[in-house]
Each structure stands twice: as C-alpha cells, then as structure tokens.
Amino acid sequence: MPLFTENADVSVRPAVRGDEHAIARIQLDAWRVSHADVLAGALDLLDEAAIEAQWASAVATPPGAGFRVLVACDGPTVVGVVSLAPVPAPEGRPFDAPGGAILTLEVEPSQQRSGHGSRLLAAAVDTLRQDGADQVHTWVLDGDSARAQFLASSGLGPDDVARELASGALPDGTPRVVAEHRWSASI
C-alpha cells in the first residue's frame, strides 16, 4: 500500500446538490439507533421525502449568511453531516463576537467511532471561527450518554440551559415530552 495517495481516504467538505439523500438517510438512521426509546412513535411519523427536500433546500439555498452544511466522506461515500447556524451577539452587547450553533451532527451508525464525528466537529469549529464566532453550542437529548461523552471529550459541557420538546403521544394519549440540555464551549 503506498504511503501517499492523490485522494484522502476520509475528509470533510461542504455539502453539494445530490448529497441530500445520503444526509437524510444518515440523520434518520442515526436517530433510529440513538433515540429509538426517547422518540418512539415520533420517528414513525417522519416523512423521509420531506426531510430530504429540507436538506436539499439547506444545501442549495441556505436561509442566510453563516448557515452551512458539511459532510464527512469515507472515500467518495457521504457518512456524516454537520449543519451550522449563526448566533448573533447578545442584545445590548452588539460589539461582542457572535457565536454559532451546531444544529445537526450525525454519523452513519455503522461508521461511528471511526473519527468522522471528530472531523465534523473540528471542521464546524474552524468554519465558525472563520465567521468570527467565539463560542459554539448544541443540544443534547436527556439520556444520550454517547453524545454527551463525545462532546465532553471534545471540550463542550452543559451550561444549565434546558428546553422541552413534544415528541408524539404516549400510549394513553398524553403528550410525550423530551428534554434537551444545551452544551457549549468557547472556541
């Protein structure tokens, strides 16, 4: 095996038209593995075609400056995704540096623990820094210990901000609510 090749075996690049099918599949597969118990029922209601169309729109026509979609590749195959959004400086402090939010960070379940998540996170932080951000945050579902461990090992930590989201109904018809905690870091 040669020491050097013309193409990287693994990489991160901006998403392009045509990646939306792989991105939607990766996101849904990852959710089904990681959140099957927490999002039971809600996952069955997802419209895969609509999710793919939303990703196509995010890639082709982002809603504004600073919105990005990056993909991790193993050779030519898309195996992970991270999406970013800008977070403006706090109101009343317009000269503070802005931040950034990681909206999505998913890796194909069969490709997890292969370094793709770390590459995606590093590329996300580099991109946010280039945009002038000095902080990053993301949300973690309660009970997602693998994501919490990954983020903690990367220097992020919970910052005492939480939110609750509806995720379908319980068998008795009452609403199912899941909790998320925000994790953040200075970059």
mmCIF file of C-alpha atoms in Angstrom:
data_model
loop_
_atom_site.group_PDB
_atom_site.id
_atom_site.type_symbol
_atom_site.label_atom_id
_atom_site.label_comp_id
_atom_site.label_asym_id
_atom_site.label_seq_id
_atom_site.Cartn_x
_atom_site.Cartn_y
_atom_site.Cartn_z
ATOM 1 C CA MET A 1 0.000 0.000 0.000
ATOM 2 C CA PRO A 2 1.523 3.347 -0.979
ATOM 3 C CA LEU A 3 2.233 5.838 1.761
ATOM 4 C CA PHE A 4 0.678 8.736 -0.154
ATOM 5 C CA THR A 5 -2.303 8.773 -2.495
ATOM 6 C CA GLU A 6 -3.855 11.543 -4.569
ATOM 7 C CA ASN A 7 -7.167 11.411 -2.686
ATOM 8 C CA ALA A 8 -7.848 11.450 1.014
ATOM 9 C CA ASP A 9 -9.465 8.303 2.375
ATOM 10 C CA VAL A 10 -11.547 10.380 4.789
ATOM 11 C CA SER A 11 -12.470 14.040 4.560
ATOM 12 C CA VAL A 12 -14.983 16.774 5.348
ATOM 13 C CA ARG A 13 -16.315 19.036 2.627
ATOM 14 C CA PRO A 14 -19.221 21.432 2.048
ATOM 15 C CA ALA A 15 -22.369 19.576 1.060
ATOM 16 C CA VAL A 16 -23.396 19.860 -2.580
ATOM 17 C CA ARG A 17 -26.581 19.199 -4.521
ATOM 18 C CA GLY A 18 -27.145 15.483 -4.629
ATOM 19 C CA ASP A 19 -25.918 14.900 -1.043
ATOM 20 C CA GLU A 20 -29.411 15.397 0.413
ATOM 21 C CA HIS A 21 -30.452 11.744 0.024
ATOM 22 C CA ALA A 22 -27.414 10.489 1.942
ATOM 23 C CA ILE A 23 -27.771 13.236 4.573
ATOM 24 C CA ALA A 24 -31.446 12.443 5.231
ATOM 25 C CA ARG A 25 -30.727 8.707 5.408
ATOM 26 C CA ILE A 26 -27.816 9.243 7.814
ATOM 27 C CA GLN A 27 -29.875 11.507 10.066
ATOM 28 C CA LEU A 28 -32.826 9.126 10.242
ATOM 29 C CA ASP A 29 -30.664 6.018 10.694
ATOM 30 C CA ALA A 30 -28.717 7.721 13.488
ATOM 31 C CA TRP A 31 -31.914 8.856 15.229
ATOM 32 C CA ARG A 32 -33.418 5.366 14.971
ATOM 33 C CA VAL A 33 -30.351 3.872 16.651
ATOM 34 C CA SER A 34 -29.634 6.588 19.235
ATOM 35 C CA HIS A 35 -33.123 7.776 20.129
ATOM 36 C CA ALA A 36 -35.482 4.868 19.435
ATOM 37 C CA ASP A 37 -36.730 4.784 23.038
ATOM 38 C CA VAL A 38 -36.992 8.547 23.592
ATOM 39 C CA LEU A 39 -38.564 9.327 20.216
ATOM 40 C CA ALA A 40 -40.644 6.159 19.898
ATOM 41 C CA GLY A 41 -43.702 6.840 17.797
ATOM 42 C CA ALA A 42 -42.439 10.218 16.618
ATOM 43 C CA LEU A 43 -39.829 8.580 14.373
ATOM 44 C CA ASP A 44 -42.578 6.584 12.650
ATOM 45 C CA LEU A 45 -44.371 9.810 11.714
ATOM 46 C CA LEU A 46 -41.428 11.385 9.929
ATOM 47 C CA ASP A 47 -41.808 11.960 6.199
ATOM 48 C CA GLU A 48 -38.466 10.908 4.717
ATOM 49 C CA ALA A 49 -39.149 12.655 1.400
ATOM 50 C CA ALA A 50 -39.910 15.920 3.208
ATOM 51 C CA ILE A 51 -36.718 15.619 5.269
ATOM 52 C CA GLU A 52 -34.707 15.033 2.099
ATOM 53 C CA ALA A 53 -36.347 18.085 0.489
ATOM 54 C CA GLN A 54 -35.451 20.213 3.540
ATOM 55 C CA TRP A 55 -31.832 19.093 3.292
ATOM 56 C CA ALA A 56 -31.823 19.847 -0.449
ATOM 57 C CA SER A 57 -33.010 23.367 0.344
ATOM 58 C CA ALA A 58 -30.471 23.827 3.151
ATOM 59 C CA VAL A 59 -27.648 22.801 0.811
ATOM 60 C CA ALA A 60 -28.769 24.696 -2.289
ATOM 61 C CA THR A 61 -30.306 27.830 -0.767
ATOM 62 C CA PRO A 62 -29.309 28.354 2.861
ATOM 63 C CA PRO A 63 -31.528 30.815 4.751
ATOM 64 C CA GLY A 64 -28.724 33.344 5.193
ATOM 65 C CA ALA A 65 -25.053 34.047 5.770
ATOM 66 C CA GLY A 66 -23.367 31.679 8.180
ATOM 67 C CA PHE A 67 -25.722 28.752 7.579
ATOM 68 C CA ARG A 68 -23.660 25.790 6.418
ATOM 69 C CA VAL A 69 -23.967 22.063 5.785
ATOM 70 C CA LEU A 70 -20.775 19.995 5.791
ATOM 71 C CA VAL A 71 -20.451 16.280 5.128
ATOM 72 C CA ALA A 72 -17.916 13.675 6.198
ATOM 73 C CA CYS A 73 -16.794 11.288 3.489
ATOM 74 C CA ASP A 74 -15.151 7.890 3.550
ATOM 75 C CA GLY A 75 -13.651 7.914 0.085
ATOM 76 C CA PRO A 76 -16.490 9.129 -2.140
ATOM 77 C CA THR A 77 -19.254 7.983 0.253
ATOM 78 C CA VAL A 78 -21.027 10.514 2.485
ATOM 79 C CA VAL A 79 -21.050 9.052 6.014
ATOM 80 C CA GLY A 80 -21.803 12.030 8.269
ATOM 81 C CA VAL A 81 -23.266 15.521 8.416
ATOM 82 C CA VAL A 82 -22.994 18.680 10.485
ATOM 83 C CA SER A 83 -25.141 21.764 9.979
ATOM 84 C CA LEU A 84 -24.371 25.181 11.411
ATOM 85 C CA ALA A 85 -26.262 28.375 12.077
ATOM 86 C CA PRO A 86 -25.001 31.771 13.208
ATOM 87 C CA VAL A 87 -25.919 33.103 16.631
ATOM 88 C CA PRO A 88 -25.853 36.919 16.753
ATOM 89 C CA ALA A 89 -24.113 38.830 19.510
ATOM 90 C CA PRO A 90 -26.297 39.229 22.611
ATOM 91 C CA GLU A 91 -28.838 42.037 22.512
ATOM 92 C CA GLY A 92 -27.499 45.086 24.252
ATOM 93 C CA ARG A 93 -23.888 43.997 23.563
ATOM 94 C CA PRO A 94 -23.597 44.446 19.783
ATOM 95 C CA PHE A 95 -19.796 44.519 19.825
ATOM 96 C CA ASP A 96 -19.455 41.070 21.378
ATOM 97 C CA ALA A 97 -18.360 38.349 18.997
ATOM 98 C CA PRO A 98 -21.153 36.253 17.583
ATOM 99 C CA GLY A 99 -21.468 32.550 18.197
ATOM 100 C CA GLY A 100 -22.571 29.540 16.289
ATOM 101 C CA ALA A 101 -24.949 26.662 16.778
ATOM 102 C CA ILE A 102 -24.459 23.091 15.690
ATOM 103 C CA LEU A 103 -27.952 22.149 14.583
ATOM 104 C CA THR A 104 -27.160 18.625 13.426
ATOM 105 C CA LEU A 105 -24.174 16.361 13.989
ATOM 106 C CA GLU A 106 -24.807 12.795 12.882
ATOM 107 C CA VAL A 107 -22.684 9.926 11.602
ATOM 108 C CA GLU A 108 -23.960 6.791 9.897
ATOM 109 C CA PRO A 109 -24.295 4.238 12.743
ATOM 110 C CA SER A 110 -22.012 1.699 11.027
ATOM 111 C CA GLN A 111 -19.331 4.413 10.675
ATOM 112 C CA GLN A 112 -19.438 5.750 14.233
ATOM 113 C CA ARG A 113 -16.273 5.657 16.316
ATOM 114 C CA SER A 114 -14.163 5.969 13.163
ATOM 115 C CA GLY A 115 -13.205 9.622 13.650
ATOM 116 C CA HIS A 116 -15.862 11.098 11.368
ATOM 117 C CA GLY A 117 -17.670 12.868 14.221
ATOM 118 C CA SER A 118 -14.433 14.424 15.447
ATOM 119 C CA ARG A 119 -13.553 15.584 11.935
ATOM 120 C CA LEU A 120 -17.026 17.086 11.504
ATOM 121 C CA LEU A 121 -16.841 18.878 14.859
ATOM 122 C CA ALA A 122 -13.342 20.232 14.092
ATOM 123 C CA ALA A 123 -14.491 21.468 10.666
ATOM 124 C CA ALA A 124 -17.571 23.058 12.258
ATOM 125 C CA VAL A 125 -15.442 24.919 14.813
ATOM 126 C CA ASP A 126 -12.974 26.042 12.123
ATOM 127 C CA THR A 127 -15.865 27.312 9.982
ATOM 128 C CA LEU A 128 -17.444 29.173 12.887
ATOM 129 C CA ARG A 129 -14.102 30.765 13.795
ATOM 130 C CA GLN A 130 -13.671 31.927 10.184
ATOM 131 C CA ASP A 131 -17.092 33.580 10.523
ATOM 132 C CA GLY A 132 -15.886 35.420 13.640
ATOM 133 C CA ALA A 133 -17.615 33.277 16.257
ATOM 134 C CA ASP A 134 -16.030 32.873 19.673
ATOM 135 C CA GLN A 135 -18.453 30.285 21.067
ATOM 136 C CA VAL A 136 -20.443 27.267 19.945
ATOM 137 C CA HIS A 137 -23.440 25.459 21.362
ATOM 138 C CA THR A 138 -25.571 22.452 20.561
ATOM 139 C CA TRP A 139 -28.412 20.493 22.179
ATOM 140 C CA VAL A 140 -28.300 17.000 23.706
ATOM 141 C CA LEU A 141 -31.367 14.879 24.457
ATOM 142 C CA ASP A 142 -31.510 13.649 28.031
ATOM 143 C CA GLY A 143 -30.257 10.085 28.129
ATOM 144 C CA ASP A 144 -27.981 10.403 25.080
ATOM 145 C CA SER A 145 -24.871 9.391 27.016
ATOM 146 C CA ALA A 146 -22.823 8.609 23.886
ATOM 147 C CA ARG A 147 -23.290 12.153 22.529
ATOM 148 C CA ALA A 148 -22.651 13.679 25.954
ATOM 149 C CA GLN A 149 -19.429 11.658 26.300
ATOM 150 C CA PHE A 150 -18.301 12.652 22.785
ATOM 151 C CA LEU A 151 -18.981 16.352 23.380
ATOM 152 C CA ALA A 152 -17.346 16.298 26.815
ATOM 153 C CA SER A 153 -14.219 14.687 25.342
ATOM 154 C CA SER A 154 -14.189 17.499 22.762
ATOM 155 C CA GLY A 155 -14.305 20.292 25.338
ATOM 156 C CA LEU A 156 -18.016 21.129 25.401
ATOM 157 C CA GLY A 157 -20.086 20.999 28.561
ATOM 158 C CA PRO A 158 -23.649 21.534 29.743
ATOM 159 C CA ASP A 159 -24.416 25.162 30.565
ATOM 160 C CA ASP A 160 -27.612 24.837 32.634
ATOM 161 C CA VAL A 161 -29.975 25.811 29.798
ATOM 162 C CA ALA A 162 -32.714 23.280 29.089
ATOM 163 C CA ARG A 163 -35.785 23.010 26.910
ATOM 164 C CA GLU A 164 -38.649 20.579 26.461
ATOM 165 C CA LEU A 165 -39.957 19.387 23.103
ATOM 166 C CA ALA A 166 -43.116 17.492 22.204
ATOM 167 C CA SER A 167 -42.349 14.168 20.509
ATOM 168 C CA GLY A 168 -45.666 12.465 19.876
ATOM 169 C CA ALA A 169 -48.045 10.852 22.321
ATOM 170 C CA LEU A 170 -47.787 8.121 24.928
ATOM 171 C CA PRO A 171 -49.990 5.017 24.557
ATOM 172 C CA ASP A 172 -52.608 6.604 26.823
ATOM 173 C CA GLY A 173 -52.804 9.660 24.537
ATOM 174 C CA THR A 174 -50.958 12.105 26.786
ATOM 175 C CA PRO A 175 -48.243 14.134 25.086
ATOM 176 C CA ARG A 176 -44.717 12.717 25.171
ATOM 177 C CA VAL A 177 -42.213 15.409 26.090
ATOM 178 C CA VAL A 178 -38.457 15.062 25.822
ATOM 179 C CA ALA A 179 -35.887 17.295 27.466
ATOM 180 C CA GLU A 180 -32.696 18.636 25.947
ATOM 181 C CA HIS A 181 -29.799 20.426 27.581
ATOM 182 C CA ARG A 182 -27.567 22.912 25.846
ATOM 183 C CA TRP A 183 -23.853 22.173 25.689
ATOM 184 C CA SER A 184 -21.403 24.931 24.832
ATOM 185 C CA ALA A 185 -17.771 25.954 24.668
ATOM 186 C CA SER A 186 -15.634 28.960 23.841
ATOM 187 C CA ILE A 187 -13.759 28.480 20.599
#
